[in-house]
Coordinates of C-alpha atoms in Angstrom, one line a residue:
X69 CA 107.8 95.6 91.9
X70 CA 110.4 96.0 94.7
X71 CA 113.8 97.3 93.7
X72 CA 116.5 96.2 96.1
X73 CA 119.4 97.8 94.2
X74 CA 119.8 100.8 91.9
X75 CA 120.8 98.4 89.0
X76 CA 117.2 96.9 89.2
X77 CA 115.2 100.0 88.7
X78 CA 113.4 99.7 85.3
X79 CA 113.1 103.4 84.8
X80 CA 116.9 103.8 85.0
X81 CA 118.0 101.0 82.7
X82 CA 119.2 103.4 79.9
X83 CA 121.1 105.5 82.4
X84 CA 124.9 104.7 82.9
X85 CA 125.6 102.9 86.1
X86 CA 127.8 105.8 87.4
X87 CA 124.8 108.1 87.3
X88 CA 122.0 105.9 88.5
X89 CA 122.5 106.4 92.2
X90 CA 122.5 110.2 91.9
X91 CA 119.4 110.2 89.8
X92 CA 117.7 107.9 92.2
X93 CA 118.5 110.1 95.2
X94 CA 117.2 113.1 93.2
X95 CA 113.9 111.2 92.4
X96 CA 113.5 110.3 96.1
X97 CA 114.1 113.8 97.3
X98 CA 111.9 115.5 94.7
X99 CA 109.0 113.1 95.1
X100 CA 108.7 113.8 98.8
X101 CA 105.4 115.4 99.9
X102 CA 103.9 116.6 103.1
X103 CA 101.3 113.7 102.9
X104 CA 104.1 111.2 102.4
X105 CA 106.1 112.6 105.4
X106 CA 103.0 112.4 107.6
X107 CA 102.4 108.8 106.4
X108 CA 106.0 107.9 107.4
X109 CA 105.6 109.6 110.7
X110 CA 102.4 107.7 111.4
X111 CA 103.9 104.4 110.3
X112 CA 106.9 104.7 112.6
X113 CA 104.6 105.7 115.5
X114 CA 102.5 102.6 114.8
X115 CA 105.6 100.6 114.8
X116 CA 106.6 101.8 118.2
X117 CA 103.1 101.5 119.6
X118 CA 102.7 98.0 118.1
X119 CA 106.0 96.8 119.6
X120 CA 105.0 98.2 123.0
X121 CA 101.6 96.5 122.9
X122 CA 103.2 93.2 121.8
X123 CA 105.7 93.3 124.7
X124 CA 102.9 94.1 127.1
X125 CA 100.7 91.3 125.8
X126 CA 103.6 88.9 126.2
X127 CA 104.0 90.1 129.8
X128 CA 107.5 91.4 129.4
X129 CA 107.1 95.2 129.3
X130 CA 110.7 95.7 130.5
X131 CA 114.1 94.3 129.7
X132 CA 115.6 93.0 126.5
X133 CA 112.2 91.7 125.3
X134 CA 111.0 95.3 125.1
X135 CA 114.2 96.4 123.3
X136 CA 113.9 93.5 120.8
X137 CA 110.2 94.3 120.2
X138 CA 110.9 97.9 119.6
X139 CA 113.7 97.1 117.1
X140 CA 111.4 94.7 115.3
X141 CA 108.7 97.4 115.1
X142 CA 111.1 100.0 113.8
X143 CA 112.5 97.5 111.2
X144 CA 109.1 96.6 109.9
X145 CA 108.1 100.3 109.7
X146 CA 111.3 101.0 107.8
X147 CA 110.8 98.3 105.3
X148 CA 107.1 99.2 104.7
X149 CA 108.1 102.9 104.4
X150 CA 111.0 102.3 102.0
X151 CA 109.4 99.6 99.8
X152 CA 105.8 100.6 100.1
X153 CA 105.9 104.4 100.2
X154 CA 109.2 105.9 99.1
X155 CA 110.1 103.6 96.1
X156 CA 106.7 103.7 94.4
X157 CA 106.6 107.5 94.8
X158 CA 110.1 107.9 93.4
X159 CA 109.4 105.6 90.5
X160 CA 106.2 107.6 89.6
X161 CA 108.3 110.7 89.7
X162 CA 110.9 109.1 87.3
X163 CA 108.1 108.1 84.9
X164 CA 106.5 111.5 85.0
X165 CA 109.9 113.2 84.4
X166 CA 111.3 110.7 81.9
X167 CA 112.1 113.5 79.4
X168 CA 114.7 114.9 81.9
X169 CA 116.7 111.6 81.6
X170 CA 118.1 112.8 78.4
X171 CA 120.6 115.0 80.3
X172 CA 122.0 111.9 81.9
X173 CA 122.3 110.0 78.6
X174 CA 124.0 112.7 76.6
X175 CA 127.5 112.3 78.1

């Protein structure tokens, strides 16, 4: 399931709205791994390479077509990284550390 906003994250439904964003940022930062960083790096590299190949295939390797293709490649890489790698990893971290949510519910 893709979560577009912090209000839609099922693992944080019991947490007050004022604290959801800070807990989500904590989950994202603590769930980072070297393997995940390498996957993100590779994904963005493939986005750049794919956009260059697309522009070369179309015969417009220079100019605004190249810029548009590069921006499209980076956008696709960002979306795949965020919703395919970062969010699932952070949600797994939240499920694994659900017992720590009590400190956010106590106030």
